[in-house]
Amino acid sequence: MNLPSSPGPIGVFDSGYGGLTILHQMRQILPQYDYLYLGDNARAPYGSRSFDVVYKFTRQAVGKLFSMGCHLVILACNTASAKALRTIQQNDIPQWDASRRVLGIIRPTAECIGGITRTRHVGILATEGTIRSESYDLEIGKLHPDIKVSGVACPLWAAIVEANEADSPGADYFVKKRITQLMLKDSEIDTIILGCTHYPLLFNSILKYVPRGVKIVPQGEYVANSLKTYLGLHPDIEQAITKTGSVHYLTTENPEKFKESAQVFLHEQIVVENVTLDNL
């Protein structure tokens, strides 16, 4: 793959809209950088897809962002981070360009959790694919072996958010059901990670049903602060990022549909382009 060498934006990839919650926090903490957001909305959701399919789709998206000038891509998608990140880092980056970087959002969340939980019992609410991958269990286990992790898949939560039904009674029913299921697994949980980037939009419903004193951890702030630290430690990558404070949006779906749905996550007018992901 022939990649441009001049500086470019930070690439942010998600299977749909949820990564916009991560992008928002990045722009709050690192407003000086340029960002290029790519949503594979035409093939979302990724949560129930196989490892092979998620890897294939994520590889295509990363390749597209690299070809458009990004030297650093953030997988702002828990499913892609769980099922595709390591293979892309180990197998594809060395073949494409060893100076490029792809980072996920699971490890930054796992790193912070040791300083938040007191009981050392942590819950994960995520998509079926993320729960099945046990990525949070493995990352938290490596960093904090004393922490017990319990996870529950929430297969309808992302769809509820994208349908703009986050504040509906129907949303409350499904939120309560999964939180009850999680707390029955381990009543000592005092910290719950929202392991899908859509779930912060359900925050009001979630707060209704978590037991008193249980902390909720959305990922955006932790991922953004981790990225700030990373760029401070890697000046070669930092210098390869353009800095005009701009953000551009790409989607594999209809741009007008993306704009309409993205209003659930954003509070600004945006311009969106359609892209096709090549079979890299």
Short mmCIF file of N, CA, C and O in Angstrom, two decimals, residues 161-239:
data_model
loop_
_atom_site.label_atom_id
_atom_site.label_comp_id
_atom_site.label_asym_id
_atom_site.label_seq_id
_atom_site.Cartn_x
_atom_site.Cartn_y
_atom_site.Cartn_z
N VAL A 161 -29.90 3.16 21.31
CA VAL A 161 -29.29 4.49 21.22
C VAL A 161 -29.39 5.03 19.80
O VAL A 161 -29.78 6.19 19.58
N GLU A 162 -29.07 4.21 18.82
CA GLU A 162 -29.08 4.67 17.43
C GLU A 162 -30.50 4.98 16.94
O GLU A 162 -30.68 5.76 16.00
N ALA A 163 -31.49 4.37 17.57
CA ALA A 163 -32.88 4.67 17.23
C ALA A 163 -33.40 5.90 17.98
O ALA A 163 -34.57 6.23 17.88
N ASN A 164 -32.49 6.57 18.72
CA ASN A 164 -32.85 7.77 19.50
C ASN A 164 -33.93 7.46 20.53
O ASN A 164 -34.82 8.28 20.78
N GLU A 165 -33.83 6.27 21.14
CA GLU A 165 -34.82 5.85 22.14
C GLU A 165 -34.18 5.71 23.53
O GLU A 165 -34.72 5.04 24.41
N ALA A 166 -33.04 6.37 23.74
CA ALA A 166 -32.29 6.19 24.98
C ALA A 166 -33.07 6.61 26.22
O ALA A 166 -32.83 6.08 27.31
N ASP A 167 -34.00 7.53 26.08
CA ASP A 167 -34.75 8.01 27.24
C ASP A 167 -36.18 7.45 27.29
O ASP A 167 -37.03 7.96 28.01
N SER A 168 -36.42 6.38 26.55
CA SER A 168 -37.77 5.81 26.48
C SER A 168 -37.97 4.75 27.57
O SER A 168 -37.01 4.18 28.10
N PRO A 169 -39.23 4.44 27.91
CA PRO A 169 -39.51 3.36 28.86
C PRO A 169 -38.95 2.02 28.40
O PRO A 169 -38.53 1.20 29.22
N GLY A 170 -38.95 1.81 27.09
CA GLY A 170 -38.37 0.56 26.57
C GLY A 170 -36.90 0.44 26.89
O GLY A 170 -36.42 -0.65 27.24
N ALA A 171 -36.19 1.54 26.79
CA ALA A 171 -34.77 1.53 27.14
C ALA A 171 -34.59 1.18 28.61
O ALA A 171 -33.73 0.38 28.98
N ASP A 172 -35.42 1.76 29.45
CA ASP A 172 -35.33 1.48 30.89
C ASP A 172 -35.49 -0.01 31.17
O ASP A 172 -34.79 -0.59 32.01
N TYR A 173 -36.43 -0.65 30.47
CA TYR A 173 -36.67 -2.08 30.68
C TYR A 173 -35.40 -2.89 30.41
O TYR A 173 -35.00 -3.74 31.23
N PHE A 174 -34.75 -2.65 29.27
CA PHE A 174 -33.58 -3.43 28.90
C PHE A 174 -32.36 -3.07 29.74
O PHE A 174 -31.53 -3.94 30.04
N VAL A 175 -32.25 -1.81 30.13
CA VAL A 175 -31.14 -1.40 30.99
C VAL A 175 -31.27 -2.07 32.36
O VAL A 175 -30.31 -2.65 32.87
N LYS A 176 -32.44 -2.00 32.94
CA LYS A 176 -32.66 -2.62 34.25
C LYS A 176 -32.39 -4.12 34.21
O LYS A 176 -31.75 -4.69 35.12
N LYS A 177 -32.83 -4.77 33.13
CA LYS A 177 -32.66 -6.23 33.00
C LYS A 177 -31.18 -6.62 33.04
O LYS A 177 -30.79 -7.55 33.75
N ARG A 178 -30.34 -5.90 32.29
CA ARG A 178 -28.93 -6.28 32.21
C ARG A 178 -28.16 -5.89 33.47
O ARG A 178 -27.26 -6.63 33.89
N ILE A 179 -28.49 -4.77 34.09
CA ILE A 179 -27.81 -4.39 35.33
C ILE A 179 -28.17 -5.37 36.44
O ILE A 179 -27.30 -5.79 37.22
N THR A 180 -29.44 -5.77 36.51
CA THR A 180 -29.85 -6.77 37.50
C THR A 180 -29.10 -8.08 37.28
O THR A 180 -28.61 -8.70 38.23
N GLN A 181 -28.97 -8.48 36.02
CA GLN A 181 -28.24 -9.71 35.68
C GLN A 181 -26.79 -9.61 36.12
O GLN A 181 -26.22 -10.57 36.68
N LEU A 182 -26.17 -8.45 35.90
CA LEU A 182 -24.77 -8.27 36.28
C LEU A 182 -24.59 -8.33 37.80
O LEU A 182 -23.68 -9.01 38.30
N MET A 183 -25.45 -7.64 38.54
CA MET A 183 -25.30 -7.62 40.00
C MET A 183 -25.62 -8.97 40.63
O MET A 183 -25.09 -9.30 41.70
N LEU A 184 -26.45 -9.76 39.98
CA LEU A 184 -26.70 -11.12 40.46
C LEU A 184 -25.47 -12.00 40.28
O LEU A 184 -25.25 -12.93 41.05
N LYS A 185 -24.68 -11.70 39.25
CA LYS A 185 -23.43 -12.44 39.04
C LYS A 185 -22.44 -12.21 40.17
O LYS A 185 -21.72 -13.11 40.58
N ASP A 186 -22.38 -10.95 40.63
CA ASP A 186 -21.43 -10.59 41.68
C ASP A 186 -21.96 -9.36 42.42
O ASP A 186 -21.85 -8.24 41.93
N SER A 187 -22.50 -9.57 43.60
CA SER A 187 -23.09 -8.47 44.37
C SER A 187 -22.05 -7.53 44.96
O SER A 187 -22.40 -6.45 45.47
N GLU A 188 -20.77 -7.90 44.89
CA GLU A 188 -19.71 -7.04 45.44
C GLU A 188 -19.16 -6.03 44.43
O GLU A 188 -18.27 -5.24 44.75
N ILE A 189 -19.68 -6.05 43.20
CA ILE A 189 -19.24 -5.08 42.19
C ILE A 189 -19.47 -3.66 42.69
O ILE A 189 -20.57 -3.32 43.13
N ASP A 190 -18.42 -2.84 42.64
CA ASP A 190 -18.58 -1.43 43.01
C ASP A 190 -18.23 -0.49 41.86
O ASP A 190 -18.33 0.73 42.00
N THR A 191 -17.84 -1.06 40.71
CA THR A 191 -17.46 -0.26 39.55
C THR A 191 -17.93 -0.98 38.29
O THR A 191 -17.67 -2.18 38.15
N ILE A 192 -18.61 -0.26 37.40
CA ILE A 192 -19.09 -0.86 36.16
C ILE A 192 -18.51 -0.08 34.98
O ILE A 192 -18.67 1.14 34.89
N ILE A 193 -17.81 -0.79 34.10
CA ILE A 193 -17.28 -0.20 32.87
C ILE A 193 -18.33 -0.29 31.77
O ILE A 193 -18.88 -1.37 31.53
N LEU A 194 -18.60 0.83 31.13
CA LEU A 194 -19.48 0.82 29.96
C LEU A 194 -18.60 0.47 28.76
O LEU A 194 -17.96 1.33 28.17
N GLY A 195 -18.58 -0.82 28.41
CA GLY A 195 -17.64 -1.32 27.41
C GLY A 195 -18.15 -1.25 25.99
O GLY A 195 -17.81 -2.10 25.15
N CYS A 196 -18.97 -0.26 25.70
CA CYS A 196 -19.41 0.03 24.34
C CYS A 196 -19.57 1.54 24.25
O CYS A 196 -20.13 2.16 25.17
N THR A 197 -19.09 2.13 23.18
CA THR A 197 -19.07 3.59 23.09
C THR A 197 -20.47 4.20 22.94
O THR A 197 -20.62 5.41 23.10
N HIS A 198 -21.48 3.39 22.67
CA HIS A 198 -22.86 3.90 22.63
C HIS A 198 -23.42 4.14 24.03
O HIS A 198 -24.31 4.97 24.22
N TYR A 199 -22.94 3.38 25.00
CA TYR A 199 -23.64 3.28 26.28
C TYR A 199 -23.66 4.57 27.11
O TYR A 199 -24.58 4.74 27.91
N PRO A 200 -22.69 5.50 26.95
CA PRO A 200 -22.83 6.76 27.70
C PRO A 200 -24.13 7.50 27.39
O PRO A 200 -24.62 8.27 28.23
N LEU A 201 -24.73 7.25 26.22
CA LEU A 201 -25.99 7.90 25.88
C LEU A 201 -27.15 7.33 26.69
O LEU A 201 -28.24 7.90 26.72
N LEU A 202 -26.91 6.19 27.35
CA LEU A 202 -27.92 5.57 28.23
C LEU A 202 -27.65 5.89 29.70
O LEU A 202 -28.23 5.26 30.59
N PHE A 203 -26.77 6.83 29.95
CA PHE A 203 -26.29 7.11 31.30
C PHE A 203 -27.43 7.38 32.27
O PHE A 203 -27.44 6.89 33.40
N ASN A 204 -28.42 8.17 31.85
CA ASN A 204 -29.53 8.51 32.76
C ASN A 204 -30.30 7.26 33.18
O ASN A 204 -30.66 7.11 34.35
N SER A 205 -30.56 6.37 32.22
CA SER A 205 -31.25 5.13 32.55
C SER A 205 -30.39 4.24 33.45
O SER A 205 -30.89 3.63 34.40
N ILE A 206 -29.12 4.17 33.14
CA ILE A 206 -28.21 3.31 33.92
C ILE A 206 -28.17 3.77 35.37
O ILE A 206 -28.22 2.94 36.30
N LEU A 207 -28.10 5.07 35.59
CA LEU A 207 -28.03 5.59 36.96
C LEU A 207 -29.27 5.24 37.78
O LEU A 207 -29.20 5.13 39.01
N LYS A 208 -30.40 5.05 37.12
CA LYS A 208 -31.63 4.70 37.84
C LYS A 208 -31.54 3.32 38.50
O LYS A 208 -32.19 3.07 39.51
N TYR A 209 -30.75 2.43 37.88
CA TYR A 209 -30.83 1.03 38.27
C TYR A 209 -29.56 0.45 38.88
O TYR A 209 -29.60 -0.67 39.39
N VAL A 210 -28.47 1.18 38.87
CA VAL A 210 -27.28 0.67 39.56
C VAL A 210 -27.46 0.88 41.06
O VAL A 210 -28.04 1.89 41.48
N PRO A 211 -26.99 -0.04 41.89
CA PRO A 211 -27.09 0.15 43.34
C PRO A 211 -26.34 1.40 43.79
O PRO A 211 -25.37 1.82 43.16
N ARG A 212 -26.79 1.97 44.89
CA ARG A 212 -26.16 3.16 45.45
C ARG A 212 -24.67 2.89 45.72
O ARG A 212 -24.31 1.85 46.27
N GLY A 213 -23.83 3.83 45.32
CA GLY A 213 -22.40 3.70 45.59
C GLY A 213 -21.60 3.04 44.48
O GLY A 213 -20.37 3.06 44.52
N VAL A 214 -22.28 2.44 43.50
CA VAL A 214 -21.57 1.81 42.38
C VAL A 214 -21.16 2.89 41.38
O VAL A 214 -21.99 3.70 40.96
N LYS A 215 -19.90 2.90 41.01
CA LYS A 215 -19.38 3.91 40.09
C LYS A 215 -19.55 3.43 38.65
O LYS A 215 -19.33 2.24 38.36
N ILE A 216 -19.89 4.35 37.77
CA ILE A 216 -20.02 4.05 36.34
C ILE A 216 -18.83 4.67 35.61
O ILE A 216 -18.52 5.85 35.81
N VAL A 217 -18.18 3.89 34.75
CA VAL A 217 -16.98 4.36 34.05
C VAL A 217 -17.24 4.39 32.55
O VAL A 217 -17.14 3.36 31.87
N PRO A 218 -17.62 5.57 31.98
CA PRO A 218 -17.61 5.71 30.53
C PRO A 218 -16.17 5.86 30.07
O PRO A 218 -15.32 6.31 30.83
N GLN A 219 -15.89 5.51 28.84
CA GLN A 219 -14.49 5.41 28.42
C GLN A 219 -13.86 6.69 27.91
O GLN A 219 -12.64 6.85 27.98
N GLY A 220 -14.66 7.61 27.36
CA GLY A 220 -14.13 8.73 26.60
C GLY A 220 -13.02 9.50 27.28
O GLY A 220 -11.94 9.73 26.72
N GLU A 221 -13.26 9.91 28.51
CA GLU A 221 -12.28 10.74 29.23
C GLU A 221 -10.97 10.00 29.44
O GLU A 221 -9.89 10.56 29.30
N TYR A 222 -11.06 8.71 29.80
CA TYR A 222 -9.85 7.93 30.06
C TYR A 222 -9.06 7.68 28.78
O TYR A 222 -7.83 7.72 28.78
N VAL A 223 -9.77 7.41 27.69
CA VAL A 223 -9.10 7.19 26.41
C VAL A 223 -8.42 8.48 25.95
O VAL A 223 -7.27 8.46 25.49
N ALA A 224 -9.10 9.62 26.09
CA ALA A 224 -8.54 10.89 25.66
C ALA A 224 -7.30 11.25 26.48
O ALA A 224 -6.29 11.71 25.93
N ASN A 225 -7.36 11.05 27.78
CA ASN A 225 -6.19 11.34 28.63
C ASN A 225 -5.04 10.40 28.33
O ASN A 225 -3.87 10.79 28.36
N SER A 226 -5.36 9.14 28.03
CA SER A 226 -4.33 8.18 27.66
C SER A 226 -3.66 8.58 26.35
O SER A 226 -2.44 8.47 26.19
N LEU A 227 -4.46 9.08 25.39
CA LEU A 227 -3.91 9.54 24.12
C LEU A 227 -2.99 10.74 24.35
O LEU A 227 -1.91 10.82 23.74
N LYS A 228 -3.39 11.65 25.22
CA LYS A 228 -2.54 12.81 25.54
C LYS A 228 -1.20 12.36 26.09
O LYS A 228 -0.13 12.86 25.69
N THR A 229 -1.22 11.38 26.99
CA THR A 229 0.02 10.84 27.55
C THR A 229 0.85 10.16 26.47
O THR A 229 2.08 10.35 26.39
N TYR A 230 0.18 9.39 25.63
CA TYR A 230 0.88 8.66 24.55
C TYR A 230 1.61 9.63 23.62
O TYR A 230 2.78 9.42 23.28
N LEU A 231 0.94 10.70 23.22
CA LEU A 231 1.56 11.66 22.30
C LEU A 231 2.73 12.38 22.97
O LEU A 231 3.71 12.73 22.31
N GLY A 232 2.64 12.58 24.28
CA GLY A 232 3.76 13.19 24.99
C GLY A 232 4.98 12.29 25.04
O GLY A 232 6.12 12.77 25.05
N LEU A 233 4.74 10.98 25.02
CA LEU A 233 5.83 10.00 25.07
C LEU A 233 6.35 9.63 23.69
O LEU A 233 7.41 8.99 23.59
N HIS A 234 5.62 9.98 22.64
CA HIS A 234 6.00 9.60 21.28
C HIS A 234 6.00 10.84 20.38
O HIS A 234 5.08 11.03 19.55
N PRO A 235 7.03 11.70 20.51
CA PRO A 235 7.06 12.95 19.73
C PRO A 235 7.09 12.71 18.23
O PRO A 235 6.63 13.56 17.46
N ASP A 236 7.60 11.56 17.78
CA ASP A 236 7.62 11.27 16.35
C ASP A 236 6.21 11.15 15.79
O ASP A 236 5.91 11.64 14.69
N ILE A 237 5.32 10.51 16.57
CA ILE A 237 3.91 10.41 16.16
C ILE A 237 3.23 11.76 16.29
O ILE A 237 2.47 12.19 15.40
N GLU A 238 3.49 12.46 17.38
CA GLU A 238 2.86 13.76 17.62
C GLU A 238 3.18 14.74 16.49
O GLU A 238 2.30 15.49 16.05
N GLN A 239 4.41 14.70 16.00
CA GLN A 239 4.82 15.61 14.93
C GLN A 239 4.22 15.23 13.58
O GLN A 239 4.24 16.03 12.64
#
